[in-house]
mmCIF file of C-alpha atoms in Angstrom:
data_model
loop_
_atom_site.group_PDB
_atom_site.id
_atom_site.type_symbol
_atom_site.label_atom_id
_atom_site.label_comp_id
_atom_site.label_asym_id
_atom_site.label_seq_id
_atom_site.Cartn_x
_atom_site.Cartn_y
_atom_site.Cartn_z
ATOM 1 C CA MET A 73 4.929 -26.581 -6.716
ATOM 2 C CA PHE A 74 2.181 -25.671 -9.160
ATOM 3 C CA TYR A 75 -0.039 -28.083 -11.055
ATOM 4 C CA ARG A 76 -3.036 -27.824 -13.323
ATOM 5 C CA GLU A 77 -6.464 -29.180 -12.443
ATOM 6 C CA ASN A 78 -9.613 -28.573 -14.507
ATOM 7 C CA GLY A 79 -7.918 -25.747 -16.333
ATOM 8 C CA GLN A 80 -6.945 -23.945 -13.107
ATOM 9 C CA PHE A 81 -3.481 -23.470 -11.654
ATOM 10 C CA LYS A 82 -3.203 -24.665 -8.055
ATOM 11 C CA THR A 83 -0.366 -24.670 -5.575
ATOM 12 C CA SER A 84 0.898 -27.231 -3.095
ATOM 13 C CA TYR A 85 3.476 -24.849 -1.636
ATOM 14 C CA ARG A 86 3.064 -25.254 2.127
ATOM 15 C CA SER A 87 4.455 -21.836 3.004
ATOM 16 C CA ASP A 88 1.689 -20.154 1.027
ATOM 17 C CA ASP A 89 -0.883 -22.150 2.988
ATOM 18 C CA GLN A 90 0.587 -20.738 6.185
ATOM 19 C CA ILE A 91 1.166 -17.136 5.123
ATOM 20 C CA PHE A 92 -1.908 -16.669 2.949
ATOM 21 C CA PRO A 93 -4.569 -18.740 4.754
ATOM 22 C CA ILE A 94 -7.586 -19.586 2.650
ATOM 23 C CA ARG A 95 -9.971 -19.695 5.592
ATOM 24 C CA GLN A 96 -10.263 -16.443 7.529
ATOM 25 C CA ASP A 97 -11.742 -15.763 10.878
ATOM 26 C CA ARG A 98 -14.840 -13.953 9.662
ATOM 27 C CA ILE A 99 -15.998 -13.098 13.147
ATOM 28 C CA ALA A 100 -12.742 -11.261 13.897
ATOM 29 C CA ILE A 101 -12.926 -9.337 10.618
ATOM 30 C CA THR A 102 -16.554 -8.388 11.264
ATOM 31 C CA LEU A 103 -15.728 -7.152 14.761
ATOM 32 C CA LEU A 104 -12.788 -5.179 13.401
ATOM 33 C CA LEU A 105 -14.971 -3.503 10.773
ATOM 34 C CA VAL A 106 -17.650 -2.687 13.361
ATOM 35 C CA LEU A 107 -14.951 -1.161 15.563
ATOM 36 C CA ALA A 108 -13.554 0.886 12.674
ATOM 37 C CA PHE A 109 -16.901 2.092 11.292
ATOM 38 C CA VAL A 110 -18.932 2.510 14.476
ATOM 39 C CA VAL A 111 -16.734 2.871 17.559
ATOM 40 C CA VAL A 112 -13.712 4.856 16.310
ATOM 41 C CA PRO A 113 -15.677 7.783 14.771
ATOM 42 C CA PHE A 114 -17.276 8.511 18.155
ATOM 43 C CA THR A 115 -14.240 7.996 20.374
ATOM 44 C CA ALA A 116 -11.145 9.226 18.532
ATOM 45 C CA SER A 117 -9.907 12.817 18.802
ATOM 46 C CA GLU A 118 -9.344 15.192 15.904
ATOM 47 C CA TYR A 119 -5.568 14.880 16.306
ATOM 48 C CA LEU A 120 -5.836 11.090 16.083
ATOM 49 C CA PHE A 121 -7.804 11.343 12.856
ATOM 50 C CA ARG A 122 -5.502 13.860 11.157
ATOM 51 C CA ALA A 123 -2.102 12.604 12.353
ATOM 52 C CA ILE A 124 -2.566 8.833 12.533
ATOM 53 C CA LEU A 125 -5.782 7.259 11.274
ATOM 54 C CA ILE A 126 -6.212 8.974 7.891
ATOM 55 C CA PRO A 127 -2.505 8.674 6.891
ATOM 56 C CA PHE A 128 -2.528 5.064 8.109
ATOM 57 C CA LEU A 129 -5.523 4.139 5.939
ATOM 58 C CA ILE A 130 -4.203 5.794 2.783
ATOM 59 C CA LEU A 131 -0.680 4.405 3.163
ATOM 60 C CA SER A 132 -2.156 0.961 3.878
ATOM 61 C CA LEU A 133 -3.981 1.155 0.551
ATOM 62 C CA ALA A 134 -0.778 2.141 -1.258
ATOM 63 C CA ALA A 135 1.122 -0.653 0.514
ATOM 64 C CA ILE A 136 -1.497 -3.193 -0.624
ATOM 65 C CA GLY A 137 -0.937 -2.083 -4.207
ATOM 66 C CA LEU A 138 2.842 -2.344 -3.911
ATOM 67 C CA ASN A 139 2.588 -5.697 -2.132
ATOM 68 C CA ILE A 140 0.665 -7.163 -5.071
ATOM 69 C CA LEU A 141 3.563 -6.290 -7.346
ATOM 70 C CA VAL A 142 6.516 -7.043 -5.072
ATOM 71 C CA GLY A 143 5.176 -9.577 -2.588
ATOM 72 C CA TYR A 144 2.905 -11.634 -4.818
ATOM 73 C CA CYS A 145 4.481 -11.257 -8.263
ATOM 74 C CA GLY A 146 8.097 -10.735 -7.218
ATOM 75 C CA GLN A 147 8.702 -7.626 -9.371
ATOM 76 C CA ILE A 148 10.853 -5.008 -7.644
ATOM 77 C CA SER A 149 9.572 -1.424 -7.850
ATOM 78 C CA LEU A 150 11.116 1.797 -6.585
ATOM 79 C CA GLY A 151 8.709 4.120 -8.411
ATOM 80 C CA THR A 152 5.626 3.814 -6.242
ATOM 81 C CA GLY A 153 5.712 7.491 -5.309
ATOM 82 C CA ALA A 154 5.560 8.349 -9.010
ATOM 83 C CA PHE A 155 2.396 6.302 -9.521
ATOM 84 C CA MET A 156 0.856 7.993 -6.472
ATOM 85 C CA ALA A 157 1.692 11.371 -8.019
ATOM 86 C CA VAL A 158 0.132 10.385 -11.355
ATOM 87 C CA GLY A 159 -3.066 9.363 -9.581
ATOM 88 C CA ALA A 160 -3.202 12.598 -7.571
ATOM 89 C CA TYR A 161 -2.521 14.994 -10.454
ATOM 90 C CA ALA A 162 -4.736 13.092 -12.902
ATOM 91 C CA ALA A 163 -7.640 13.160 -10.433
ATOM 92 C CA TYR A 164 -7.005 16.874 -9.892
ATOM 93 C CA ASN A 165 -7.175 17.583 -13.630
ATOM 94 C CA PHE A 166 -10.354 15.557 -14.075
ATOM 95 C CA GLN A 167 -11.899 17.457 -11.164
ATOM 96 C CA ILE A 168 -11.102 20.968 -12.389
ATOM 97 C CA ARG A 169 -11.409 20.518 -16.166
ATOM 98 C CA ILE A 170 -14.679 18.566 -16.341
ATOM 99 C CA GLU A 171 -17.538 20.447 -14.763
ATOM 100 C CA GLY A 172 -19.673 18.372 -12.453
ATOM 101 C CA MET A 173 -17.216 15.461 -12.332
ATOM 102 C CA PRO A 174 -18.068 13.301 -9.281
ATOM 103 C CA LEU A 175 -15.302 13.016 -6.721
ATOM 104 C CA ILE A 176 -15.248 9.209 -6.688
ATOM 105 C CA ALA A 177 -15.100 9.118 -10.495
ATOM 106 C CA SER A 178 -12.128 11.524 -10.429
ATOM 107 C CA LEU A 179 -10.283 9.315 -7.937
ATOM 108 C CA LEU A 180 -10.914 6.151 -9.960
ATOM 109 C CA LEU A 181 -9.938 7.831 -13.240
ATOM 110 C CA GLY A 182 -6.743 8.991 -11.545
ATOM 111 C CA GLY A 183 -6.099 5.348 -10.712
ATOM 112 C CA LEU A 184 -6.674 4.376 -14.357
ATOM 113 C CA CYS A 185 -4.134 6.980 -15.499
ATOM 114 C CA ALA A 186 -1.645 5.556 -13.005
ATOM 115 C CA THR A 187 -2.421 2.102 -14.455
ATOM 116 C CA ALA A 188 -1.443 3.274 -17.946
ATOM 117 C CA VAL A 189 1.834 4.769 -16.697
ATOM 118 C CA GLY A 190 2.553 1.685 -14.578
ATOM 119 C CA VAL A 191 2.063 -0.673 -17.530
ATOM 120 C CA VAL A 192 4.383 1.439 -19.691
ATOM 121 C CA PHE A 193 7.153 1.312 -17.096
ATOM 122 C CA GLY A 194 6.348 -2.342 -16.414
ATOM 123 C CA ILE A 195 7.155 -3.412 -19.959
ATOM 124 C CA PRO A 196 10.903 -3.704 -19.168
ATOM 125 C CA SER A 197 9.983 -6.411 -16.619
ATOM 126 C CA LEU A 198 9.406 -8.741 -19.575
ATOM 127 C CA ARG A 199 13.149 -8.708 -20.281
ATOM 128 C CA ILE A 200 14.884 -7.694 -17.053
ATOM 129 C CA LYS A 201 14.420 -8.406 -13.366
ATOM 130 C CA GLY A 202 16.002 -7.848 -9.984
ATOM 131 C CA LEU A 203 18.256 -4.833 -9.576
ATOM 132 C CA TYR A 204 17.892 -3.843 -13.247
ATOM 133 C CA LEU A 205 14.098 -3.717 -12.937
ATOM 134 C CA ALA A 206 14.434 -1.641 -9.763
ATOM 135 C CA VAL A 207 16.526 0.899 -11.689
ATOM 136 C CA ALA A 208 13.965 0.935 -14.523
ATOM 137 C CA THR A 209 11.120 1.700 -12.130
ATOM 138 C CA LEU A 210 13.295 4.286 -10.416
ATOM 139 C CA ALA A 211 13.416 6.062 -13.782
ATOM 140 C CA ALA A 212 9.628 6.466 -13.525
ATOM 141 C CA GLN A 213 10.118 8.391 -10.274
ATOM 142 C CA PHE A 214 12.560 10.874 -11.799
ATOM 143 C CA PHE A 215 10.549 11.253 -15.014
ATOM 144 C CA VAL A 216 7.285 11.951 -13.207
ATOM 145 C CA ASP A 217 8.953 14.431 -10.828
ATOM 146 C CA TRP A 218 10.371 16.278 -13.820
ATOM 147 C CA ALA A 219 7.073 16.238 -15.739
ATOM 148 C CA PHE A 220 4.980 17.721 -12.939
ATOM 149 C CA LEU A 221 7.601 20.378 -12.233
ATOM 150 C CA ARG A 222 8.225 21.433 -15.849
ATOM 151 C CA ILE A 223 4.932 20.885 -17.687
ATOM 152 C CA SER A 224 2.610 23.537 -16.316
ATOM 153 C CA TRP A 225 -0.546 22.033 -17.873
ATOM 154 C CA PHE A 226 -0.590 19.283 -15.254
ATOM 155 C CA THR A 227 -0.704 21.857 -12.447
ATOM 156 C CA ASN A 228 -3.189 24.192 -14.190
ATOM 157 C CA ASP A 229 -0.390 26.670 -15.001
ATOM 158 C CA SER A 230 0.736 26.987 -11.389
ATOM 159 C CA SER A 231 4.205 28.557 -11.310
ATOM 160 C CA SER A 232 5.276 26.720 -8.158
ATOM 161 C CA GLY A 233 3.848 23.359 -9.188
ATOM 162 C CA SER A 234 1.560 23.247 -6.163
ATOM 163 C CA VAL A 235 -2.181 22.622 -6.485
ATOM 164 C CA ASN A 236 -5.060 22.577 -4.035
ATOM 165 C CA VAL A 237 -8.559 21.167 -3.820
ATOM 166 C CA ALA A 238 -11.429 22.255 -1.611
ATOM 167 C CA GLY A 239 -15.104 21.638 -1.111
ATOM 168 C CA LEU A 240 -15.044 17.866 -1.484
ATOM 169 C CA LYS A 241 -18.526 16.435 -1.971
ATOM 170 C CA VAL A 242 -19.922 12.980 -2.648
ATOM 171 C CA MET A 243 -23.532 12.880 -3.918
ATOM 172 C CA GLY A 244 -24.175 16.270 -2.372
ATOM 173 C CA PHE A 245 -22.691 15.401 1.031
ATOM 174 C CA ALA A 246 -19.700 17.506 2.064
ATOM 175 C CA ILE A 247 -16.515 15.807 3.225
ATOM 176 C CA GLN A 248 -14.913 18.388 5.476
ATOM 177 C CA SER A 249 -14.585 17.172 9.045
ATOM 178 C CA PRO A 250 -11.868 14.682 10.072
ATOM 179 C CA VAL A 251 -14.519 12.042 10.847
ATOM 180 C CA GLN A 252 -16.044 12.357 7.380
ATOM 181 C CA LYS A 253 -12.620 12.113 5.740
ATOM 182 C CA TYR A 254 -11.760 9.100 7.878
ATOM 183 C CA LEU A 255 -14.952 7.240 6.935
ATOM 184 C CA PHE A 256 -14.470 8.109 3.269
ATOM 185 C CA CYS A 257 -10.931 6.687 3.276
ATOM 186 C CA LEU A 258 -12.006 3.686 5.345
ATOM 187 C CA LEU A 259 -14.661 2.789 2.792
ATOM 188 C CA PHE A 260 -12.119 2.881 -0.034
ATOM 189 C CA VAL A 261 -9.580 0.817 1.905
ATOM 190 C CA THR A 262 -12.166 -1.810 2.890
ATOM 191 C CA VAL A 263 -13.410 -2.284 -0.676
ATOM 192 C CA PHE A 264 -9.929 -2.434 -2.221
ATOM 193 C CA ALA A 265 -8.552 -4.727 0.490
ATOM 194 C CA LEU A 266 -11.369 -7.223 -0.097
ATOM 195 C CA LEU A 267 -10.881 -7.019 -3.861
ATOM 196 C CA ALA A 268 -7.119 -7.548 -3.495
ATOM 197 C CA LYS A 269 -7.662 -10.492 -1.142
ATOM 198 C CA ASN A 270 -9.993 -12.187 -3.616
ATOM 199 C CA LEU A 271 -7.630 -11.501 -6.517
ATOM 200 C CA VAL A 272 -4.649 -13.148 -4.857
ATOM 201 C CA ARG A 273 -6.796 -16.152 -3.936
ATOM 202 C CA GLY A 274 -7.944 -16.660 -7.527
ATOM 203 C CA ALA A 275 -6.277 -17.946 -10.661
ATOM 204 C CA ILE A 276 -4.518 -14.655 -11.402
ATOM 205 C CA GLY A 277 -3.057 -14.631 -7.895
ATOM 206 C CA ARG A 278 -1.680 -18.142 -8.386
ATOM 207 C CA GLU A 279 -0.095 -17.012 -11.630
ATOM 208 C CA TRP A 280 1.542 -14.074 -9.866
ATOM 209 C CA MET A 281 2.938 -16.345 -7.160
ATOM 210 C CA ALA A 282 4.178 -18.797 -9.786
ATOM 211 C CA MET A 283 6.097 -15.993 -11.506
ATOM 212 C CA ARG A 284 7.482 -14.928 -8.142
ATOM 213 C CA ASP A 285 8.684 -18.407 -7.153
ATOM 214 C CA MET A 286 10.145 -19.555 -10.481
ATOM 215 C CA ASP A 287 9.271 -17.743 -13.680
ATOM 216 C CA VAL A 288 10.885 -20.301 -16.004
ATOM 217 C CA ALA A 289 8.901 -23.185 -14.498
ATOM 218 C CA ALA A 290 5.747 -21.064 -14.630
ATOM 219 C CA SER A 291 6.262 -20.517 -18.367
ATOM 220 C CA VAL A 292 6.767 -24.240 -18.892
ATOM 221 C CA ILE A 293 3.427 -25.140 -17.282
ATOM 222 C CA GLY A 294 1.560 -22.640 -19.446
ATOM 223 C CA ILE A 295 1.533 -19.342 -17.553
ATOM 224 C CA ARG A 296 2.082 -16.368 -19.852
ATOM 225 C CA PRO A 297 4.783 -14.097 -18.367
ATOM 226 C CA VAL A 298 3.597 -11.086 -20.377
ATOM 227 C CA TYR A 299 0.057 -11.371 -19.043
ATOM 228 C CA ALA A 300 1.045 -12.174 -15.451
ATOM 229 C CA LYS A 301 3.633 -9.417 -15.061
ATOM 230 C CA LEU A 302 1.705 -6.664 -16.820
ATOM 231 C CA THR A 303 -1.520 -7.442 -14.942
ATOM 232 C CA ALA A 304 0.442 -7.226 -11.688
ATOM 233 C CA PHE A 305 1.808 -3.822 -12.726
ATOM 234 C CA ALA A 306 -1.672 -2.697 -13.831
ATOM 235 C CA VAL A 307 -3.501 -3.746 -10.656
ATOM 236 C CA SER A 308 -0.726 -2.454 -8.423
ATOM 237 C CA SER A 309 -0.517 0.919 -10.184
ATOM 238 C CA PHE A 310 -4.298 1.347 -10.128
ATOM 239 C CA ILE A 311 -4.507 0.822 -6.355
ATOM 240 C CA VAL A 312 -1.444 3.008 -5.742
ATOM 241 C CA GLY A 313 -2.878 5.719 -8.013
ATOM 242 C CA VAL A 314 -6.163 5.794 -6.088
ATOM 243 C CA ALA A 315 -4.160 5.963 -2.848
ATOM 244 C CA GLY A 316 -2.171 8.896 -4.247
ATOM 245 C CA ALA A 317 -5.375 10.715 -5.187
ATOM 246 C CA LEU A 318 -6.750 10.166 -1.677
ATOM 247 C CA TRP A 319 -3.465 11.371 -0.186
ATOM 248 C CA GLY A 320 -3.677 14.607 -2.147
ATOM 249 C CA PHE A 321 -7.416 15.263 -1.962
ATOM 250 C CA VAL A 322 -8.282 14.042 1.540
ATOM 251 C CA HIS A 323 -5.114 14.151 3.623
ATOM 252 C CA LEU A 324 -3.122 17.068 2.195
ATOM 253 C CA GLY A 325 -5.668 19.238 0.394
ATOM 254 C CA SER A 326 -2.784 21.201 -1.117
ATOM 255 C CA TRP A 327 0.358 19.565 -2.452
ATOM 256 C CA GLU A 328 3.338 19.827 -4.781
ATOM 257 C CA PRO A 329 5.437 17.162 -6.569
ATOM 258 C CA ALA A 330 7.756 16.905 -3.537
ATOM 259 C CA ALA A 331 4.874 15.270 -1.649
ATOM 260 C CA PHE A 332 5.406 12.176 -3.813
ATOM 261 C CA ASN A 333 9.182 12.124 -4.040
ATOM 262 C CA ILE A 334 11.489 9.130 -3.822
ATOM 263 C CA ASN A 335 11.263 9.106 -0.021
ATOM 264 C CA ARG A 336 7.601 8.143 -0.374
ATOM 265 C CA SER A 337 8.624 5.207 -2.576
ATOM 266 C CA PHE A 338 11.152 4.015 -0.004
ATOM 267 C CA ASP A 339 8.655 4.400 2.845
ATOM 268 C CA LEU A 340 6.163 2.162 1.041
ATOM 269 C CA LEU A 341 8.862 -0.405 0.330
ATOM 270 C CA PHE A 342 9.829 -0.390 4.020
ATOM 271 C CA MET A 343 6.168 -0.926 4.933
ATOM 272 C CA ILE A 344 5.788 -4.148 2.998
ATOM 273 C CA ILE A 345 9.195 -5.474 4.089
ATOM 274 C CA ILE A 346 8.511 -4.860 7.775
ATOM 275 C CA GLY A 347 4.829 -5.759 7.557
ATOM 276 C CA GLY A 348 5.281 -8.857 5.430
ATOM 277 C CA LEU A 349 5.850 -9.502 1.738
ATOM 278 C CA GLY A 350 2.964 -11.296 0.092
ATOM 279 C CA SER A 351 0.422 -10.496 2.807
ATOM 280 C CA ILE A 352 -2.554 -8.141 2.694
ATOM 281 C CA MET A 353 -2.596 -7.984 6.496
ATOM 282 C CA GLY A 354 1.136 -7.266 6.454
ATOM 283 C CA SER A 355 0.464 -4.092 4.469
ATOM 284 C CA PHE A 356 -1.654 -2.786 7.351
ATOM 285 C CA PHE A 357 0.955 -3.793 9.929
ATOM 286 C CA GLY A 358 3.728 -2.069 7.988
ATOM 287 C CA ALA A 359 1.717 1.121 7.452
ATOM 288 C CA ALA A 360 0.818 1.285 11.147
ATOM 289 C CA PHE A 361 4.459 0.827 12.085
ATOM 290 C CA ILE A 362 5.737 3.518 9.706
ATOM 291 C CA VAL A 363 3.054 6.030 10.753
ATOM 292 C CA ILE A 364 3.243 5.478 14.518
ATOM 293 C CA LEU A 365 6.994 5.005 15.049
ATOM 294 C CA PRO A 366 8.078 8.590 14.149
ATOM 295 C CA ILE A 367 5.349 10.032 16.389
ATOM 296 C CA VAL A 368 6.432 7.810 19.277
ATOM 297 C CA LEU A 369 10.114 8.694 18.829
ATOM 298 C CA ASP A 370 9.327 12.408 18.628
ATOM 299 C CA ASN A 371 7.326 12.332 21.854
ATOM 300 C CA LEU A 372 9.443 9.808 23.744
ATOM 301 C CA PRO A 373 11.806 12.415 25.260
ATOM 302 C CA TYR A 374 8.838 14.402 26.605
ATOM 303 C CA TRP A 375 7.048 11.349 28.004
ATOM 304 C CA PHE A 376 10.055 10.096 29.960
ATOM 305 C CA ASP A 377 11.862 13.416 30.469
ATOM 306 C CA ILE A 378 14.870 12.263 28.419
ATOM 307 C CA PRO A 379 17.054 15.056 26.993
ATOM 308 C CA ILE A 380 17.303 14.114 23.297
ATOM 309 C CA ASP A 381 18.021 16.571 20.539
ATOM 310 C CA THR A 382 15.375 16.840 17.799
ATOM 311 C CA ALA A 383 17.946 16.120 15.095
ATOM 312 C CA LEU A 384 19.082 13.017 16.965
ATOM 313 C CA ALA A 385 15.490 11.817 17.294
ATOM 314 C CA SER A 386 14.959 12.158 13.534
ATOM 315 C CA HIS A 387 18.159 10.227 12.835
ATOM 316 C CA LEU A 388 17.104 7.544 15.295
ATOM 317 C CA THR A 389 13.990 6.960 13.193
ATOM 318 C CA PHE A 390 16.070 6.132 10.107
ATOM 319 C CA MET A 391 18.470 4.006 12.127
ATOM 320 C CA ILE A 392 15.613 1.976 13.602
ATOM 321 C CA PHE A 393 13.994 1.544 10.181
ATOM 322 C CA GLY A 394 17.239 0.247 8.716
ATOM 323 C CA SER A 395 17.898 -2.077 11.649
ATOM 324 C CA LEU A 396 14.403 -3.529 11.484
ATOM 325 C CA ILE A 397 14.633 -4.118 7.738
ATOM 326 C CA VAL A 398 17.889 -6.032 8.190
ATOM 327 C CA PHE A 399 16.370 -7.931 11.126
ATOM 328 C CA PHE A 400 13.256 -9.003 9.245
ATOM 329 C CA LEU A 401 15.161 -9.923 6.088
ATOM 330 C CA ILE A 402 17.465 -12.200 8.081
ATOM 331 C CA VAL A 403 15.326 -13.519 10.946
ATOM 332 C CA GLU A 404 11.751 -13.368 9.629
ATOM 333 C CA PRO A 405 11.494 -12.489 5.916
ATOM 334 C CA HIS A 406 7.694 -12.573 6.078
ATOM 335 C CA GLY A 407 7.623 -9.722 8.601
ATOM 336 C CA LEU A 408 5.056 -8.827 11.203
ATOM 337 C CA ALA A 409 2.330 -10.747 9.365
ATOM 338 C CA ARG A 410 4.179 -14.007 9.961
ATOM 339 C CA LEU A 411 4.703 -13.186 13.638
ATOM 340 C CA TRP A 412 0.988 -12.436 13.926
ATOM 341 C CA SER A 413 0.171 -15.767 12.270
ATOM 342 C CA ILE A 414 2.411 -17.634 14.727
ATOM 343 C CA ALA A 415 0.816 -15.808 17.662
ATOM 344 C CA LYS A 416 -2.671 -16.773 16.469
ATOM 345 C CA GLU A 417 -1.688 -20.424 16.158
ATOM 346 C CA LYS A 418 -0.263 -20.439 19.676
ATOM 347 C CA LEU A 419 -3.381 -18.790 21.071
ATOM 348 C CA ARG A 420 -5.576 -21.412 19.414
ATOM 349 C CA LEU A 421 -3.636 -24.195 21.112
ATOM 350 C CA TRP A 422 -3.195 -22.456 24.481
ATOM 351 C CA PRO A 423 -3.136 -23.739 27.214
ATOM 352 C CA PHE A 424 -2.588 -27.178 25.628
ATOM 353 C CA PRO A 425 0.332 -26.753 23.214
ATOM 354 C CA HIS A 426 0.687 -30.495 22.524
#
């Protein structure tokens, strides 16, 4: 339940206290950041950077953005790939059309353009919800795909719709090697994850969760649905747009509209369902799962000398994804983040569980 105290909305909903803990283990987070910034750059191989770490970081950022909208505000979206595409192509146009435009400024402006598109397609959420809202956001995916394929201005008059970027620099420092790209993405993900965590802890986060739990009751106690829903779409689209720009500039280098098709939207939705709806940590768990599982399944036959056809292995990936989504929706709706929370509680009490 939500109540008002000193002009602030507060919650007494026990599940939120368990899934979104207010007090964090700062020592563990500090050690994790030291490991990511100091140890990994000197120990990981080039293949690990290109195939796992960089995609994991960028998709984690996109999953955080989607989780704010779906997990915290309860607004279904199937157009996340479209907002990633808007961020990537907008950043590309800022980079090539404005001489001397800093790379970070281009990425952030791409996120702002994605924010504008996200708010426009979020307006229907004021009147519709559930499956109807999902279809409305799905329209954004098809519209954006069509726009970047048919309107040549967005792709700098490229006939195929593909664009490329090269020579990335930040304040005169080149970003070319896999380690440099990894650290660049890691810095973005760290900053945005901390910002998202503080947002969901604050008053706006409580408003989002109130709209998610019961929008009619939230309106009665004074929360404005227009403000809450559109801010969720704006923040979510901004983070997803920056992630899309990073995906194009840092990970791909050269891309076409198919790089942000509807499959990308479904992948991100699977990430937050498996990782945990309404959990920043769950976004990282889901992204790690989606990135690592196909690689493991592709290499499993070679590791154990099992004769499996390549086509069968690719189908197994989809079958496992679908099975896990059904499993988590039925058995543990809060995903891997909830299982991690339970494991931490048990470890704190071990070896004296009573």
